[in-house]
Coordinates of C-alpha atoms in Angstrom, one line a residue:
M1 CA 78.1 88.5 123.2
T2 CA 75.2 87.0 121.2
R3 CA 73.9 87.3 117.8
S4 CA 71.7 85.3 115.5
P5 CA 73.2 84.1 112.2
L6 CA 72.0 85.4 108.9
S7 CA 70.3 82.1 108.5
E8 CA 70.3 78.6 110.0
L9 CA 70.9 76.9 108.0
T10 CA 73.0 63.2 94.4
L11 CA 76.6 62.7 94.3
D12 CA 78.2 61.1 91.2
R13 CA 80.6 58.2 91.3
R14 CA 83.7 60.3 91.3
I15 CA 82.6 62.1 94.4
F16 CA 82.0 58.8 96.2
L17 CA 85.5 57.6 95.1
R18 CA 87.1 60.7 96.4
S19 CA 85.1 60.4 99.7
A20 CA 86.5 56.9 100.2
A21 CA 90.0 58.1 99.6
L22 CA 89.7 60.9 102.2
A23 CA 88.0 58.6 104.7
T24 CA 90.9 56.1 104.3
A25 CA 93.3 58.9 105.1
G26 CA 91.5 59.1 108.4
L27 CA 90.9 62.9 108.2
L28 CA 87.2 63.0 107.7
L29 CA 86.0 60.2 109.9
P30 CA 84.9 61.3 113.4
G31 CA 87.1 60.0 116.1
T32 CA 90.2 59.4 114.0
A33 CA 91.4 62.9 113.4
Q34 CA 92.1 64.2 116.8
A35 CA 95.2 64.5 119.1
R36 CA 95.4 65.5 122.7
T37 CA 97.6 68.5 123.6
P38 CA 98.0 70.3 126.9
G39 CA 95.4 72.8 125.7
G40 CA 92.9 70.2 124.6
H41 CA 92.0 68.4 121.4
T42 CA 93.7 69.4 118.2
L43 CA 91.2 69.3 115.4
R44 CA 92.2 68.5 111.8
L45 CA 91.1 70.0 108.5
P46 CA 90.6 67.6 105.6
P47 CA 93.6 67.4 103.3
P48 CA 93.4 69.0 99.8
T49 CA 93.2 66.5 96.9
G50 CA 95.1 68.4 94.2
P51 CA 98.7 67.9 93.0
H52 CA 100.1 71.2 94.1
P53 CA 101.9 71.9 97.5
L54 CA 100.5 75.0 99.1
G55 CA 101.8 78.3 100.4
V56 CA 99.9 81.0 102.3
T57 CA 100.5 84.6 103.3
T58 CA 98.4 87.5 104.7
L59 CA 98.0 91.0 103.4
Y60 CA 97.0 94.1 105.4
L61 CA 95.2 96.4 102.9
V62 CA 94.1 100.0 103.7
D63 CA 91.6 101.9 101.6
R64 CA 92.2 105.6 102.3
R65 CA 89.2 106.6 100.1
R66 CA 86.7 105.1 102.5
R67 CA 85.9 105.6 106.2
D68 CA 85.1 102.5 108.2
P69 CA 81.2 102.2 108.4
W70 CA 81.2 100.5 111.8
N71 CA 83.7 102.4 114.0
A72 CA 85.3 105.8 114.3
I73 CA 88.2 104.9 112.0
A74 CA 89.2 107.3 109.2
V75 CA 90.2 104.6 106.7
R76 CA 88.8 101.2 105.7
E77 CA 91.1 98.3 106.6
V78 CA 90.8 94.8 105.1
M79 CA 92.7 91.6 106.0
V80 CA 93.1 88.8 103.4
S81 CA 94.9 85.5 103.2
I82 CA 96.3 84.2 99.9
H83 CA 96.5 80.5 99.3
Y84 CA 98.6 79.5 96.2
P85 CA 100.5 76.6 94.6
A86 CA 104.0 76.7 96.1
L87 CA 107.3 76.3 94.3
S88 CA 108.7 74.6 97.4
T89 CA 107.6 74.4 101.0
H90 CA 111.1 73.4 102.3
G91 CA 112.0 75.4 105.4
H92 CA 108.5 76.9 105.8
A93 CA 106.3 75.9 108.7
L94 CA 102.6 75.1 108.2
A95 CA 100.3 77.9 109.1
R96 CA 97.7 77.5 111.8
Q97 CA 94.0 78.0 111.1
L98 CA 93.8 80.6 113.9
T99 CA 96.6 82.5 115.6
P100 CA 96.7 82.5 119.4
K101 CA 95.2 86.0 119.6
A102 CA 92.4 85.3 117.1
A103 CA 91.7 82.0 118.9
G104 CA 91.2 83.9 122.1
D105 CA 88.4 86.0 120.6
F106 CA 87.1 82.9 118.7
R107 CA 86.4 81.3 122.1
Q108 CA 84.5 84.3 123.3
I109 CA 82.4 84.9 120.1
D110 CA 82.1 81.9 117.8
V111 CA 82.1 79.2 120.4
P112 CA 78.9 80.2 122.2
I113 CA 77.2 81.3 119.0
H114 CA 77.7 77.9 117.2
G115 CA 77.3 75.6 120.2
L116 CA 81.0 74.7 120.1
P117 CA 82.7 73.5 123.3
S118 CA 83.9 76.2 125.7
S119 CA 86.7 73.9 126.9
G120 CA 88.6 70.8 125.8
V121 CA 89.8 72.2 122.4
D122 CA 93.0 74.0 121.5
W123 CA 91.6 76.3 118.9
A124 CA 95.1 77.8 118.1
A125 CA 96.5 74.3 117.3
T126 CA 94.6 73.3 114.2
P127 CA 97.2 73.1 111.4
T128 CA 96.4 74.0 107.8
H129 CA 98.1 72.3 104.8
S130 CA 99.7 75.6 103.6
A131 CA 103.3 76.6 104.3
S132 CA 103.6 80.1 105.6
G133 CA 105.5 82.4 103.2
A134 CA 106.6 79.7 100.8
P135 CA 107.6 80.9 97.3
A136 CA 104.9 80.7 94.7
Q137 CA 105.1 78.9 91.5
P138 CA 105.8 81.6 88.9
V139 CA 102.8 80.6 86.7
R140 CA 99.8 82.7 86.0
R141 CA 96.8 81.1 87.5
P142 CA 93.0 81.9 87.9
V143 CA 92.2 84.0 91.0
L144 CA 89.3 83.2 93.3
V145 CA 88.1 85.7 96.0
Y146 CA 86.1 84.3 99.0
S147 CA 83.7 86.2 101.2
P148 CA 82.6 84.4 104.4
G149 CA 79.2 84.4 106.1
G150 CA 77.8 87.2 108.1
A151 CA 79.9 87.8 111.2
D152 CA 82.1 84.8 110.3
P153 CA 85.9 85.0 109.9
R154 CA 87.7 84.2 106.7
T155 CA 89.5 81.4 108.6
V156 CA 86.4 79.1 108.6
G157 CA 86.7 78.8 104.9
T158 CA 90.3 77.4 105.0
S159 CA 89.6 73.9 103.8
L160 CA 87.8 74.9 100.6
A161 CA 90.4 77.5 99.8
E162 CA 93.2 75.0 100.2
E163 CA 91.3 72.5 98.0
L164 CA 90.9 75.1 95.2
A165 CA 94.5 76.2 95.5
S166 CA 95.8 72.7 95.4
H167 CA 94.1 72.3 92.0
G168 CA 95.8 75.3 90.5
H169 CA 94.0 78.5 91.7
V170 CA 95.2 81.4 93.7
V171 CA 92.5 81.8 96.4
V172 CA 92.1 85.1 98.3
T173 CA 90.0 84.9 101.5
V174 CA 88.7 88.2 102.7
D175 CA 87.8 89.4 106.3
H176 CA 85.3 92.2 106.6
P177 CA 86.3 94.0 109.8
G178 CA 83.5 95.1 112.1
D179 CA 81.4 92.4 110.5
G180 CA 83.7 89.4 110.9
S181 CA 83.7 87.9 114.3
E182 CA 87.4 88.4 114.9
V183 CA 90.0 90.1 112.6
E184 CA 93.6 90.4 113.7
F185 CA 95.8 93.2 112.3
P186 CA 99.6 93.4 112.2
V187 CA 99.7 97.0 113.5
P188 CA 97.7 99.1 116.0
R189 CA 95.4 101.9 114.9
A190 CA 93.3 104.4 116.9
G191 CA 89.7 103.3 117.2
R192 CA 90.3 99.5 117.4
E193 CA 92.3 96.8 119.1
I194 CA 94.8 94.5 117.5
V195 CA 92.0 91.9 117.2
R196 CA 88.8 93.6 116.2
D197 CA 85.5 92.0 117.2
T198 CA 82.2 92.0 115.3
V199 CA 79.6 94.7 115.9
I200 CA 76.8 92.4 114.8
R201 CA 74.7 91.4 117.8
E202 CA 71.7 89.8 116.0
D203 CA 70.4 88.8 112.6
P204 CA 71.1 91.8 110.3
R205 CA 68.0 90.7 108.3
L206 CA 65.9 92.0 111.2
H207 CA 67.4 95.5 110.6
P208 CA 67.2 96.6 107.0
R209 CA 69.6 99.6 107.2
L210 CA 72.2 97.4 109.0
F211 CA 71.9 94.7 106.3
R212 CA 72.2 97.2 103.5
T213 CA 75.3 98.6 105.1
L214 CA 76.8 95.2 105.6
I215 CA 76.3 94.1 102.0
D216 CA 77.4 97.4 100.5
T217 CA 80.5 97.4 102.6
R218 CA 81.4 93.9 101.6
I219 CA 81.0 94.6 97.9
A220 CA 83.2 97.7 98.2
D221 CA 85.8 95.5 100.2
L222 CA 85.8 92.9 97.4
R223 CA 86.3 95.5 94.7
F224 CA 89.1 97.1 96.7
V225 CA 90.8 93.8 97.1
L226 CA 90.7 93.3 93.3
D227 CA 92.3 96.8 93.0
Q228 CA 95.1 95.7 95.3
L229 CA 95.7 92.4 93.6
A230 CA 96.3 94.4 90.4
V231 CA 99.0 96.3 92.4
L232 CA 100.5 93.0 93.4
A233 CA 100.4 91.6 89.9
A234 CA 102.2 94.7 88.6
G235 CA 105.1 93.8 90.9
R236 CA 104.5 96.2 93.8
N237 CA 103.7 95.4 97.4
P238 CA 100.2 96.5 98.5
D239 CA 100.7 95.5 102.2
A240 CA 100.1 98.7 104.2
A241 CA 102.6 97.6 106.8
G242 CA 105.3 96.9 104.2
R243 CA 105.7 93.3 105.2
P244 CA 107.7 91.2 102.7
L245 CA 105.8 89.1 100.1
P246 CA 106.5 85.5 99.2
R247 CA 108.7 85.2 96.2
H248 CA 106.9 85.1 92.8
L249 CA 103.5 85.8 94.4
G250 CA 102.6 88.6 92.0
R251 CA 103.6 86.5 89.0
A252 CA 101.1 83.8 90.0
L253 CA 98.0 86.1 89.5
D254 CA 96.1 86.0 86.2
L255 CA 93.6 88.8 86.7
R256 CA 92.0 88.1 83.3
R257 CA 90.5 85.0 85.0
V258 CA 88.8 86.1 88.3
G259 CA 86.0 84.2 90.1
A260 CA 84.3 84.8 93.4
Y261 CA 82.5 82.6 95.9
G262 CA 80.9 83.3 99.2
H263 CA 78.8 81.8 102.0
S264 CA 75.5 83.3 103.3
A265 CA 76.1 87.1 103.4
G266 CA 79.2 86.4 101.4
G267 CA 77.2 84.6 98.7
T268 CA 74.9 87.7 98.5
S269 CA 78.0 89.9 98.2
V270 CA 79.9 88.0 95.5
A271 CA 76.8 87.7 93.3
E272 CA 76.1 91.4 93.5
A273 CA 79.8 92.3 93.2
M274 CA 79.9 90.3 89.9
H275 CA 76.9 92.3 88.7
R276 CA 78.6 95.6 89.4
D277 CA 82.2 94.7 88.5
R278 CA 83.0 93.1 85.1
R279 CA 86.4 91.9 86.4
I280 CA 84.6 89.0 88.1
A281 CA 83.9 86.4 85.4
A282 CA 82.0 83.8 87.5
A283 CA 80.6 83.5 91.0
V284 CA 79.2 80.9 93.4
N285 CA 76.6 81.8 95.9
L286 CA 76.5 79.3 98.8
E287 CA 73.1 79.9 100.3
G288 CA 73.0 83.7 100.3
Y289 CA 69.9 85.8 99.9
L290 CA 69.5 87.9 96.8
D291 CA 67.0 90.4 98.2
Q292 CA 66.8 93.0 100.9
P293 CA 64.8 92.3 104.1
S294 CA 62.1 94.5 102.6
G295 CA 61.7 92.0 99.8
E296 CA 63.4 94.4 97.3
L297 CA 65.5 92.3 94.9
F298 CA 69.2 93.1 94.5
P299 CA 70.0 94.2 90.9
V300 CA 71.6 90.9 90.1
A301 CA 68.3 89.1 90.8
R302 CA 66.1 91.9 89.4
E303 CA 68.0 92.2 86.1
G304 CA 69.7 88.8 85.9
T305 CA 73.3 88.0 85.2
D306 CA 75.2 87.7 81.9
R307 CA 78.0 85.7 83.5
P308 CA 78.0 82.3 85.1
L309 CA 76.4 82.1 88.6
L310 CA 76.0 78.9 90.5
L311 CA 73.5 78.7 93.4
L312 CA 74.1 75.9 95.9
G313 CA 71.9 75.3 99.0
T314 CA 70.9 72.7 101.6
D315 CA 67.6 71.1 102.6
G316 CA 68.1 72.3 106.2
F317 CA 67.7 76.0 105.6
E318 CA 64.5 76.7 107.6
G319 CA 61.7 77.8 105.2
Q320 CA 64.0 78.1 102.3
P321 CA 63.8 81.9 102.5
Y322 CA 66.0 82.6 99.6
E323 CA 63.7 80.8 97.1
R324 CA 62.0 83.9 95.7
S325 CA 65.2 85.8 95.0
W326 CA 66.9 82.7 93.5
A327 CA 63.9 82.0 91.3
A328 CA 64.1 85.6 90.0
V329 CA 67.8 85.5 89.0
L330 CA 67.3 82.1 87.4
A331 CA 64.3 83.3 85.4
R332 CA 66.1 86.5 84.2
S333 CA 69.6 85.3 83.4
H334 CA 69.0 83.4 80.1
G335 CA 70.8 80.3 81.2
H336 CA 73.8 82.0 82.8
A337 CA 72.6 81.2 86.3
R338 CA 71.9 77.7 87.4
R339 CA 71.1 75.9 90.6
A340 CA 72.9 72.8 91.7
P341 CA 71.1 69.9 93.5
R342 CA 70.6 70.7 97.2
L343 CA 72.8 69.0 99.8
E344 CA 70.5 66.6 101.8
H345 CA 70.6 66.2 105.5
A346 CA 72.7 69.3 105.7
R347 CA 72.5 72.8 107.3
H348 CA 73.8 76.2 106.6
W349 CA 77.4 75.9 107.9
V350 CA 78.1 72.7 106.0
F351 CA 79.8 75.0 103.4
T352 CA 82.5 76.0 106.0
D353 CA 85.2 74.1 107.9
Y354 CA 82.6 73.2 110.5
A355 CA 81.5 70.4 108.1
A356 CA 84.6 68.5 109.1
L357 CA 85.2 69.9 112.6
A358 CA 81.8 69.5 114.2
P359 CA 81.7 65.7 113.7
Q360 CA 85.1 65.5 115.3
L361 CA 83.9 67.4 118.3
Q362 CA 80.8 65.2 118.6
A363 CA 82.9 62.1 118.4
A364 CA 85.1 63.4 121.2
G365 CA 82.1 64.0 123.4
L366 CA 82.6 67.7 123.2
M367 CA 79.6 68.6 121.1
S368 CA 76.0 67.3 121.4
P369 CA 74.3 65.7 118.4
A370 CA 71.7 68.4 118.5
S371 CA 74.3 71.2 118.3
R372 CA 76.1 69.4 115.5
D373 CA 72.8 68.9 113.6
K374 CA 71.9 72.6 114.0
L375 CA 75.3 73.7 112.7
V376 CA 76.0 71.4 109.7
G377 CA 73.3 68.7 109.7
T378 CA 73.7 65.0 110.1
I379 CA 75.4 64.4 106.8
D380 CA 78.7 62.5 107.1
P381 CA 81.7 64.8 106.3
A382 CA 83.0 62.0 104.1
R383 CA 80.1 63.0 101.8
S384 CA 79.6 66.7 102.5
V385 CA 83.2 67.9 102.1
P386 CA 83.9 66.2 98.8
A387 CA 80.4 67.3 97.5
V388 CA 81.0 71.0 98.2
R389 CA 84.5 70.9 96.9
A390 CA 83.7 69.1 93.7
R391 CA 80.8 71.4 92.8
V392 CA 82.7 74.6 93.4
R393 CA 85.9 73.4 91.8
S394 CA 84.3 72.0 88.7
F395 CA 82.3 75.2 88.2
F396 CA 85.4 77.4 88.3
T397 CA 87.5 74.9 86.2
R398 CA 84.8 75.1 83.5
H399 CA 84.3 78.8 83.5
L400 CA 87.9 80.2 84.2
A401 CA 89.8 77.8 82.0

């Protein structure tokens, strides 16, 4: 299976100090973060820097008011992960970034697309820093919702989600089935497998109707997730399979303080979702277009935003094709939208877990320098990871306090 991605893709003293601390921990430096298992190398995600231990759980959500736009399924299903500050992690195992079933499809879909090695890596072995099912701290905290890039899974945003959760946010990462490369469900349903693959075969920007459907579906998914989080905060269980929830999870959600962030198509989606839904108080667009393939601006760019919107890009995005739409929203938002300095020597997927994983693969001789550069650029992860984390975290700390 092949597809083209939606795009190819001045640090302050505090960021440099944090970079040095992470490098000392040996989890961002290529060649020091790998272990050999019978299935191949085990890659490591950079550790979060906040004071809170972390828990994680998944929710299976079913919107019976919508049909699936991609397959013959009578309802719209959405899978999410929730990362949160944990009361205790004792007796709870660390979750893996990918389950064995999801890892199997990841090898078939993401690996060839992104120039990742087809062998030599145990993709199911990468540990997160979040304890599965751990009880949540019963403290109301700001909620952040994440939408990944086009045809990417929510799991490639794990590192940033954990960083934000470790500093006191509840972070909900969202898969968009049919669009996301591989989405695993807890129960079977007619019209799909347990692990559902993407229908995207090439760049949606080349097909205007497809792109419009993709973005509209993602926006509806995000708004539906907010509806279900309200159910959770009210003390009920929104999981459609009736699976038990971690203790105190509903009490951890402060839905008066909701932010959203997204990468590529996810950045497009969260910016426009904020424009349409006043429950979202602030948003971060990580290198997503704000116009249709025809050049028609999305309403958020055409009309501007009255809530904080951060735009963050790289110098490695070929042709900087989002410039026109970003200029439009900046000009029409009366100071509510702002653009952060670009990441230099970086490419589009530097906003994902690949920022830390690709250099490890290159150091192990499993990924070529050219493939690493095409994916995340030549920037050292000891610089890129803290830079992205600090800019996103400080934005939400400021606007959701």
